[in-house]
Short mmCIF file of C-alpha atoms in Angstrom, two decimals:
data_model
loop_
_atom_site.label_atom_id
_atom_site.label_comp_id
_atom_site.label_asym_id
_atom_site.label_seq_id
_atom_site.Cartn_x
_atom_site.Cartn_y
_atom_site.Cartn_z
CA MET A 1 58.99 36.00 -30.68
CA ASP A 2 55.43 34.79 -30.06
CA ILE A 3 52.59 35.89 -27.80
CA GLN A 4 52.73 32.64 -25.79
CA ASN A 5 56.03 33.79 -24.26
CA HIS A 6 54.11 36.39 -22.30
CA PHE A 7 51.25 34.21 -21.03
CA TYR A 8 50.58 34.06 -17.28
CA GLY A 9 53.10 36.79 -16.45
CA HIS A 10 56.03 34.57 -17.37
CA THR A 11 58.22 37.16 -19.07
CA ALA A 12 57.13 39.73 -16.48
CA VAL A 13 58.58 37.45 -13.79
CA LEU A 14 61.74 36.80 -15.78
CA ALA A 15 62.18 40.55 -16.30
CA ALA A 16 61.84 41.19 -12.57
CA TYR A 17 64.45 38.54 -11.78
CA ALA A 18 66.75 39.88 -14.50
CA GLY A 19 66.56 43.42 -13.12
CA LEU A 20 64.52 44.93 -15.97
CA PHE A 21 61.60 47.30 -15.61
CA ARG A 22 59.52 45.47 -18.24
CA PRO A 23 59.77 42.39 -20.48
CA ARG A 24 61.32 42.46 -23.92
CA HIS A 25 60.90 40.32 -27.00
CA VAL A 26 62.49 36.90 -26.55
CA ALA A 27 64.97 35.28 -28.92
CA GLY A 28 63.04 32.04 -28.92
CA LEU A 29 59.98 30.34 -27.45
CA ILE A 30 59.32 29.75 -23.74
CA GLN A 31 57.36 26.75 -22.47
CA HIS A 32 54.19 28.21 -20.96
CA GLY A 33 52.94 25.33 -18.84
CA TRP A 34 54.00 22.06 -17.25
CA THR A 35 53.03 19.04 -19.32
CA THR A 36 52.61 15.32 -18.76
CA VAL A 37 53.99 14.66 -22.25
CA PRO A 38 57.11 15.97 -24.04
CA PRO A 39 56.77 19.77 -23.90
CA ILE A 40 58.27 20.69 -27.27
CA PRO A 41 55.50 19.54 -29.62
CA VAL A 42 52.78 20.63 -27.20
CA ASN A 43 54.13 24.14 -26.60
CA PHE A 44 55.96 24.85 -29.85
CA GLY A 45 53.97 22.85 -32.38
CA ASP A 46 53.22 25.88 -34.57
CA PHE A 47 56.93 26.47 -35.11
CA PRO A 48 58.52 23.13 -36.13
CA ASN A 49 61.79 24.57 -37.45
CA VAL A 50 62.35 27.78 -35.52
CA GLU A 51 65.49 26.62 -33.66
CA LYS A 52 67.33 25.15 -36.64
CA SER A 53 69.06 28.39 -37.61
CA GLY A 54 70.75 28.57 -34.20
CA ARG A 55 69.52 32.14 -33.64
CA ARG A 56 66.44 31.08 -31.67
CA GLN A 57 66.09 28.70 -28.74
CA LEU A 58 63.35 26.44 -27.46
CA PHE A 59 63.31 27.26 -23.75
CA VAL A 60 61.89 24.35 -21.76
CA TRP A 61 61.42 24.26 -18.02
CA SER A 62 63.36 21.12 -17.22
CA HIS A 63 65.53 18.39 -18.65
CA GLY A 64 64.78 16.40 -15.51
CA SER A 65 61.03 15.84 -15.93
CA ARG A 66 59.64 12.32 -16.00
CA ALA A 67 57.45 13.38 -18.92
CA TRP A 68 60.23 13.06 -21.47
CA ASP A 69 63.85 12.31 -22.29
CA PRO A 70 65.39 15.34 -24.03
CA GLY A 71 68.13 13.10 -25.36
CA HIS A 72 65.56 11.30 -27.50
CA SER A 73 63.85 14.46 -28.72
CA PRO A 74 64.32 15.24 -32.43
CA ARG A 75 64.51 18.93 -31.53
CA GLN A 76 67.16 20.62 -29.41
CA SER A 77 66.12 22.63 -26.37
CA PHE A 78 67.61 24.88 -23.69
CA ALA A 79 66.72 23.96 -20.09
CA LEU A 80 65.87 27.39 -18.69
CA GLY A 81 63.93 26.56 -15.54
CA SER A 82 60.31 27.56 -15.05
CA PRO A 83 59.29 31.19 -14.52
CA TRP A 84 57.97 30.04 -11.13
CA ALA A 85 61.47 28.95 -10.11
CA TYR A 86 62.72 32.44 -10.98
CA LEU A 87 59.82 34.12 -9.19
CA VAL A 88 60.51 32.40 -5.89
CA SER A 89 64.25 33.03 -6.32
CA THR A 90 63.84 36.82 -6.29
CA ASP A 91 64.90 38.60 -3.12
CA ALA A 92 61.38 40.00 -2.65
CA ALA A 93 59.78 36.56 -2.85
CA LYS A 94 62.40 35.05 -0.54
CA ARG A 95 61.57 37.65 2.11
CA GLN A 96 57.88 36.82 1.90
CA LEU A 97 58.57 33.10 1.93
CA ALA A 98 60.60 33.57 5.10
CA GLY A 99 57.81 35.65 6.59
CA LYS A 100 55.29 32.87 5.97
CA ALA A 101 57.52 30.19 7.46
CA GLY A 102 56.14 30.81 10.93
CA GLY A 103 52.78 29.14 10.30
CA ASP A 104 50.67 32.09 9.12
CA ALA A 105 49.24 30.08 6.22
CA THR A 106 45.78 28.63 6.83
CA GLY A 107 43.12 26.71 4.96
CA THR A 108 43.04 24.92 1.64
CA LEU A 109 43.44 26.31 -1.87
CA ILE A 110 41.59 24.33 -4.55
CA MET A 111 42.71 24.52 -8.19
CA PRO A 112 40.22 22.57 -10.35
CA LEU A 113 40.75 21.52 -13.95
CA HIS A 114 39.95 24.47 -16.20
CA SER A 115 38.76 25.19 -19.70
CA THR A 116 40.87 26.85 -22.38
CA ARG A 117 39.96 28.72 -25.53
CA ILE A 118 40.15 25.42 -27.40
CA VAL A 119 38.68 22.84 -24.99
CA GLU A 120 35.81 22.89 -22.48
CA VAL A 121 35.75 21.21 -19.08
CA ARG A 122 32.83 18.82 -18.71
CA GLY A 123 31.46 17.08 -15.66
CA ASP A 124 29.69 17.62 -12.36
CA GLN A 125 31.61 20.37 -10.60
CA GLY A 126 28.85 20.69 -8.02
CA SER A 127 29.55 17.18 -6.71
CA LEU A 128 33.29 17.85 -6.77
CA ALA A 129 32.78 21.05 -4.78
CA GLN A 130 30.71 19.17 -2.19
CA GLU A 131 33.32 16.42 -1.91
CA TYR A 132 36.02 18.97 -1.20
CA LEU A 133 33.75 20.73 1.30
CA ARG A 134 33.37 17.47 3.24
CA ASP A 135 37.08 16.67 3.14
CA GLU A 136 38.74 20.08 3.29
CA GLY A 137 36.10 22.38 4.75
CA PRO A 138 35.21 25.76 3.22
CA SER A 139 38.16 26.62 0.99
CA THR A 140 39.46 29.17 -1.48
CA VAL A 141 38.89 28.08 -5.07
CA CYS A 142 40.97 29.66 -7.82
CA LEU A 143 39.19 29.46 -11.18
CA HIS A 144 40.85 30.11 -14.52
CA VAL A 145 39.65 33.23 -16.31
CA GLU A 146 38.06 31.01 -18.99
CA ASP A 147 35.59 29.71 -16.37
CA ILE A 148 34.71 32.75 -14.26
CA HIS A 149 31.91 33.92 -16.58
CA LYS A 150 30.20 30.52 -16.64
CA PRO A 151 27.33 30.62 -14.12
CA ASP A 152 27.12 26.85 -13.72
CA ILE A 153 30.80 26.50 -12.79
CA VAL A 154 30.99 29.52 -10.49
CA SER A 155 27.71 28.67 -8.77
CA SER A 156 28.85 25.10 -8.15
CA TRP A 157 31.66 26.35 -5.95
CA LEU A 158 29.86 29.29 -4.34
CA ASP A 159 26.79 27.19 -3.49
CA ALA A 160 29.05 24.70 -1.70
CA GLY A 161 30.30 27.49 0.57
CA HIS A 162 33.71 28.08 -0.96
CA ARG A 163 35.32 31.45 -1.67
CA VAL A 164 36.02 31.91 -5.40
CA VAL A 165 38.87 33.99 -6.84
CA THR A 166 40.93 34.18 -10.02
CA ALA A 167 44.54 35.10 -10.79
CA GLY A 168 43.48 37.26 -13.72
CA PRO A 169 43.60 36.93 -17.51
CA ARG A 170 46.50 35.10 -19.06
CA HIS A 171 48.01 38.34 -20.40
CA ASP A 172 48.16 39.93 -16.94
CA PRO A 173 51.83 40.48 -15.95
CA ASP A 174 50.88 39.85 -12.31
CA PHE A 175 49.18 36.50 -12.90
CA LEU A 176 51.98 34.35 -11.49
CA SER A 177 52.53 36.73 -8.58
CA ARG A 178 48.87 36.27 -7.60
CA ILE A 179 49.31 32.51 -7.69
CA LEU A 180 52.27 32.89 -5.34
CA ALA A 181 50.17 35.05 -3.01
CA LEU A 182 47.47 32.37 -2.94
CA VAL A 183 49.93 29.55 -2.28
CA LEU A 184 51.67 31.47 0.50
CA ALA A 185 48.34 32.20 2.18
CA SER A 186 47.28 28.53 2.12
CA GLU A 187 48.36 25.61 4.26
CA ARG A 188 47.38 23.03 1.64
CA VAL A 189 46.75 22.99 -2.13
CA VAL A 190 44.38 20.48 -3.70
CA ALA A 191 43.48 19.71 -7.32
CA ASN A 192 41.44 17.08 -9.14
CA ARG A 193 44.27 16.43 -11.60
CA LEU A 194 48.03 16.71 -11.46
CA MET A 195 48.55 20.19 -12.87
CA THR A 196 51.07 23.01 -12.77
CA PRO A 197 49.75 24.74 -9.60
CA VAL A 198 50.16 21.52 -7.61
CA LEU A 199 53.85 21.50 -8.51
CA TYR A 200 54.14 25.19 -7.67
CA ALA A 201 52.82 24.60 -4.17
CA ALA A 202 54.79 21.40 -3.61
CA SER A 203 58.03 23.11 -4.67
CA LEU A 204 57.65 25.46 -1.70
CA GLY A 205 57.07 22.63 0.76
CA ARG A 206 53.31 23.08 0.96
CA ASP A 207 51.09 20.10 1.64
CA VAL A 208 49.46 19.05 -1.65
CA ALA A 209 46.87 16.49 -2.71
CA VAL A 210 45.44 15.27 -6.01
CA TYR A 211 42.11 13.48 -5.72
CA GLY A 212 38.46 13.76 -6.69
CA ASP A 213 36.59 13.49 -9.98
CA PRO A 214 39.12 14.45 -12.69
CA LEU A 215 36.25 15.69 -14.89
CA SER A 216 36.78 15.55 -18.65
CA ILE A 217 37.64 17.86 -21.50
CA SER A 218 36.14 18.22 -24.94
CA GLY A 219 38.25 16.50 -27.58
CA ALA A 220 40.71 13.69 -27.05
CA GLU A 221 42.78 13.46 -23.87
CA ILE A 222 46.49 13.95 -24.58
CA HIS A 223 47.48 11.60 -21.75
CA GLY A 224 45.18 9.26 -19.83
CA GLN A 225 44.77 9.77 -16.10
CA ASP A 226 45.85 6.19 -15.30
CA ALA A 227 49.11 6.72 -17.19
CA ILE A 228 49.73 9.99 -15.37
CA ARG A 229 49.15 8.35 -11.97
CA ASP A 230 51.53 5.55 -12.92
CA LEU A 231 54.24 8.03 -13.90
CA TRP A 232 53.86 10.29 -10.84
CA PRO A 233 52.37 8.07 -8.11
CA GLU A 234 53.95 10.19 -5.35
CA LEU A 235 51.80 13.15 -6.43
CA HIS A 236 48.41 11.42 -6.30
CA GLY A 237 46.26 10.86 -3.25
CA ARG A 238 44.77 12.68 -0.27
CA SER A 239 47.81 12.43 1.99
CA LEU A 240 51.27 12.70 0.45
CA ASP A 241 54.86 12.71 1.72
CA ARG A 242 55.83 16.36 1.73
CA GLY A 243 59.56 15.69 1.52
CA VAL A 244 59.10 13.55 -1.57
CA THR A 245 56.67 15.91 -3.30
CA THR A 246 58.88 18.94 -2.73
CA ASP A 247 61.98 17.42 -4.30
CA LEU A 248 60.02 15.94 -7.19
CA ALA A 249 58.22 19.21 -7.94
CA ARG A 250 61.43 21.21 -7.95
CA ALA A 251 62.98 18.81 -10.48
CA GLU A 252 59.88 18.97 -12.69
CA LEU A 253 59.92 22.78 -12.55
CA GLY A 254 63.61 23.05 -13.33
CA PHE A 255 64.91 24.69 -10.16
CA GLN A 256 68.24 23.03 -10.96
CA HIS A 257 68.50 25.05 -14.18
CA VAL A 258 67.92 28.57 -12.79
CA LEU A 259 70.43 31.06 -14.20
CA GLU A 260 71.98 34.12 -12.63
CA PRO A 261 70.36 37.41 -13.74
CA ALA A 262 73.08 38.29 -16.25
CA GLU A 263 73.02 34.76 -17.66
CA LEU A 264 69.25 34.93 -18.03
CA ARG A 265 69.41 38.23 -19.89
CA SER A 266 71.97 36.76 -22.26
CA ALA A 267 70.03 33.53 -22.86
CA LEU A 268 66.79 35.36 -23.70
CA GLY A 269 68.51 37.89 -25.94
CA TRP A 270 67.88 40.69 -23.45
CA SER A 271 71.51 41.77 -23.11
CA ARG A 272 71.46 43.35 -26.56
CA ARG A 273 69.00 45.05 -28.89
CA SER A 274 67.90 43.26 -32.06
CA PRO A 275 64.86 43.85 -34.30
CA GLY A 276 64.55 40.18 -35.25
CA PRO A 277 62.41 38.89 -32.35
CA ALA A 278 60.09 41.90 -32.61
CA VAL A 279 59.56 41.37 -36.34
CA GLN A 280 58.76 37.72 -35.72
CA TYR A 281 56.42 38.63 -32.85
CA TRP A 282 54.39 41.16 -34.82
CA ALA A 283 54.50 39.65 -38.32
CA SER A 284 55.90 36.22 -39.11
CA ALA A 285 54.66 34.31 -36.04
CA PRO A 286 50.99 35.41 -36.40
CA MET A 287 51.10 34.65 -40.12
CA ARG A 288 52.51 31.18 -39.51
CA LYS A 289 49.83 30.38 -36.93
CA ALA A 290 47.07 31.67 -39.22
CA LEU A 291 48.27 29.40 -42.01
CA ASN A 292 48.32 26.48 -39.60
CA VAL A 293 44.73 27.14 -38.53
CA VAL A 294 43.44 26.98 -42.11
CA GLY A 295 45.56 23.94 -42.92
CA LEU A 296 48.11 25.62 -45.16
CA GLY A 297 51.04 25.61 -42.75
CA GLN A 298 53.18 22.98 -41.07
CA ARG A 299 52.85 21.86 -37.46
CA ASP A 300 54.93 19.57 -35.33
CA PRO A 301 53.24 16.13 -35.59
CA GLY A 302 52.82 16.06 -31.81
CA SER A 303 51.28 19.52 -31.43
CA SER A 304 48.50 19.81 -28.87
CA GLU A 305 46.00 20.93 -31.50
CA LYS A 306 46.51 17.69 -33.39
CA GLN A 307 46.42 15.57 -30.25
CA VAL A 308 43.12 16.96 -28.93
CA GLY A 309 41.59 17.10 -32.38
CA ALA A 310 40.96 20.85 -32.29
CA SER A 311 39.29 22.19 -35.40
CA PRO A 312 39.79 25.63 -36.95
CA LEU A 313 36.36 26.59 -35.59
CA ALA A 314 37.74 26.39 -32.04
CA TRP A 315 40.28 29.07 -32.90
CA LEU A 316 37.75 31.21 -34.74
CA LYS A 317 35.63 31.55 -31.58
CA HIS A 318 38.25 34.00 -30.26
CA PRO A 319 40.15 35.17 -33.35
CA MET A 320 41.54 38.34 -31.78
CA SER A 321 43.01 36.48 -28.81
CA HIS A 322 45.62 34.84 -31.03
CA LEU A 323 46.97 38.12 -32.38
CA PRO A 324 50.03 39.79 -30.85
CA ARG A 325 49.52 42.66 -28.45
CA PRO A 326 51.87 45.18 -26.84
CA LEU A 327 54.26 43.60 -24.37
CA PRO A 328 53.47 43.88 -20.65
CA ALA A 329 54.05 47.42 -19.45
CA HIS A 330 55.88 46.41 -16.28
CA ALA A 331 57.71 43.57 -14.63
CA ALA A 332 55.83 41.38 -12.18
CA ALA A 333 54.76 42.98 -8.91
CA LEU A 334 56.64 41.33 -6.06
CA ASP A 335 56.53 43.41 -2.90
CA PRO A 336 53.79 43.43 -1.92
CA LEU A 337 52.38 40.57 -3.92
CA PRO A 338 49.11 41.46 -5.68
CA ALA A 339 45.92 40.09 -4.17
CA PRO A 340 43.80 37.54 -6.04
CA ILE A 341 40.73 38.90 -7.80
CA PRO A 342 37.36 38.03 -6.19
CA VAL A 343 34.83 36.28 -8.42
CA VAL A 344 31.12 36.98 -8.03
CA ARG A 345 28.22 34.99 -9.36
CA PRO A 346 27.87 35.93 -13.06
CA SER A 347 24.56 36.56 -14.76
CA PRO A 348 23.48 34.02 -17.40
CA THR A 349 24.14 36.62 -20.10
CA ALA A 350 27.63 37.61 -18.94
CA PRO A 351 30.16 37.84 -21.79
CA LEU A 352 32.89 35.28 -22.21
CA ALA A 353 36.35 36.13 -20.91
CA GLY A 354 38.40 38.29 -23.23
#
């Protein structure tokens, strides 16, 4: 019922698992990223009352995350499991996972902290790239689409001798499939903060590490790095216990909540046709978010926009990006998995990502 449901290929993956040719409108809101704080206000802050009628659900990834206690949440949620858990549970992904079990994976994949349309990453990425070069050797670096047109960021990694790729724009239905392709091709995944891709890799038994300059973001930090390390100490450091990180990541990503295909279709409202979610997607949800931007609507007190201090001007930099668009035309590509997109050195006048 909102465009965020379709970010990063999430509904495209769910459609593939559910046996559909393309995603449909969802009878609720789907968490679109792992969080170090309770996910409901961060992901669903623009819609503080949407679940109260009982016709819509708040679909969170896990009720077993250390980030929160759903029993103490003022809002009810449905533990769906992450789209990643569904992706790697498809028959096609299982075949490729089995094929990579023989040791074909090589090298390190680096996933640095990235900018968003609201906040900018700040700090010396050149020094971070050199640190990783010394410790990991020449590696593959996956940059978020928000950073691939920034010459200073891209050059920092290329000049250090790393290969730079991206998984595509956030509306690409194959985004998550490309992340899986990158993880399967890599022996080790490293990041400078504990973020979603680290959990993705750890959930598959890959060696992971979280170290290096965490950089900073514009606006206030939602959760301090010391607090995050204290809450997930097993996931910080250069050398981690793979058995521990795998089990922990799978709990954080909600593998224990994964539904059967028919159950998933029913939960998302995909087992029947109803105009309600489509009307909300195209009309009421955009209107509600627009009112929130100009201060005339109501947000959850813990919404990420309030926590990072985002102003309306941050949204107005990319006004069209917040509008609904046609749903993905196909389910996620699984066999073969799509290749990551190479990133070349941008010119100083290159346009920002769309």
